[in-house]
Amino acid sequence: MTPTRSKVFGSLAVAAVSLGLLSACSDPSQQATESVSQDQANEFRENQLRQKDIDKAYAALPTRPSGVVGIDGSTGGSLTPTEVRSYEATPDAAQVNVADNGEDQAFQELCAGQIDLVDSARPISRAEWEACQSVGLDVVQFQVAAEAIVIAIKSETDVGADCLTVDQVRDIYRAGSPLTNWSQEPLGFDDVPLKVGGPSPDNNGFGFFGRYVLGAPEPSQVDLRSDYFLAANDEAARKFVVGKRYLELRAARFDDVSRRRAQANQALQDARSEMLAAREELTAALAERAKGIRDGRPPADKARDQRRVDKAFARRTAARVRLDAARTRYGQVNELYRNTDGARRLYEAYRGHVAYFRFSYYELFEDQLRPFEITLPDGQRNCIFPSQRTITSGEYPLARQLLITTTTRSLARAEVRDFLGHYVAHAQAGAETARLVALPDETVRLQQSWLTGDQAPQLYVPDDNASTPSQPVQSEKPAR
């Protein structure tokens, strides 16, 4: 091959290679693949850098003092103060420092590594959870009890509805509410007078209702409608709804008294008819005797006429006695009827009375109270009946879960696990004493298994779009 030809072939070879490269570069699928690969590589590098920052932040968290457990949050009305006293009475108990700076500050402190536990009646928010994640802290949520408000009317009555939205409950109770009848909008139920009541500010249920239903940070009586019946205690609120016992007993006799009154009235009418007949007979007997005298009847006929008159007088006397007795009897029964009917009317007037109760109190008198199912305004969690299951799970809209939130970092500390183990083991008894809703046994056993190491703790992840309460996810790693 001559040099000139070699150059030609070389040029052709270069051209062929260049054309192949050009064709490869112009292939859209390959370009997309290379682009995705580059994006993945960039994302991987970013994740590595982000993880380095998280690891650095985690390493910078303050060291928790040995033998000390720190709690902050909203401890008022919770089980924590009682539980701490009970725990500290046990041998070798850790020191438990309790603060009451509110839930917002407590979650900030938790995600800054300054405390071990948050006592709250709400889950950690998305922003707070992300703050924990940014420093490498995974969140674990324990539930120790639950609480709920039940909106109820008198048992075996009806106002045209079984279910209320949270907004309707608020409209019924809020200050300035114009609702005085169940038929008014936004209710639109039966034409029944509406009267509203509930416990006083001294009742724990008042604060819960004011904050979670009326949206009042510091609930007081001014947040409620002016005609709100302020019950001194739960019993007074129940009587406001169901009526007084003596009225119920009297009202229960109404049918029997009505029957007796009808019988007495019939007896009176019969006595009056007999009296009228006796008078007519006496008039006729007297007239016949007078006619016999005028006609000069024989002595035997006159004697017969006199016997008729004597008999007629006796009949009239007996009829008068009977009529007087029937009048007296009817008067007595009629008075009883009026009293019973009055009691019945008063008792039936309670039909439209409504009040709210803590679930623990409602359970004691569920035979007397008819609870409304509750639904969220957006249609999610439709018409949920208040029960232990729906309340402890958080499905029931007027329920709150009493929570202890921690991190896997704190759970790695023996003193925290020891305190939480005692807390969870005594939570059911504590809830019953405090008139809260106790957890089911299976929930207690699950949470205990997290503390004993028999099961990895479930990591709590907020779900902002969930129609039901956020559920924890199973951890695939032990406490950090």
Tab-separated table of C-alpha atoms in Angstrom, residues 21 39 41 44 52 73 87 89 112-113 115 240 242 247 249 254 267 283 286 348-349 363 367 388 390 410 412 422 454:
chain	number	residue	atom	x	y	z
A	21	LEU	CA	-19.306	8.723	17.740
A	39	ASP	CA	-28.425	12.980	38.177
A	41	ALA	CA	-24.457	10.535	40.840
A	44	PHE	CA	-25.633	10.401	45.723
A	52	LYS	CA	-21.906	14.139	56.783
A	73	GLY	CA	-44.059	19.544	77.807
A	87	TYR	CA	-41.249	5.687	89.908
A	89	ALA	CA	-40.253	5.523	95.122
A	112	ALA	CA	-31.726	19.756	70.284
A	113	GLY	CA	-30.795	16.794	72.479
A	115	ILE	CA	-34.173	16.465	77.100
A	240	PHE	CA	-79.412	18.847	82.746
A	242	VAL	CA	-81.645	13.504	81.199
A	247	LEU	CA	-89.535	13.633	87.085
A	249	LEU	CA	-90.309	8.327	87.850
A	254	PHE	CA	-98.195	8.568	83.035
A	267	ALA	CA	-117.293	5.647	86.749
A	283	THR	CA	-140.425	12.121	89.932
A	286	LEU	CA	-144.364	10.795	93.217
A	348	GLU	CA	-89.940	15.493	77.580
A	349	ALA	CA	-88.671	19.068	77.411
A	363	GLU	CA	-69.369	5.153	80.216
A	367	ASP	CA	-77.823	3.775	79.527
A	388	GLN	CA	-62.314	2.811	73.733
A	390	THR	CA	-61.752	4.660	68.349
A	410	SER	CA	-32.501	8.560	74.385
A	412	ALA	CA	-30.324	3.763	74.120
A	422	HIS	CA	-42.327	1.662	84.709
A	454	ASP	CA	-37.740	-7.997	71.934
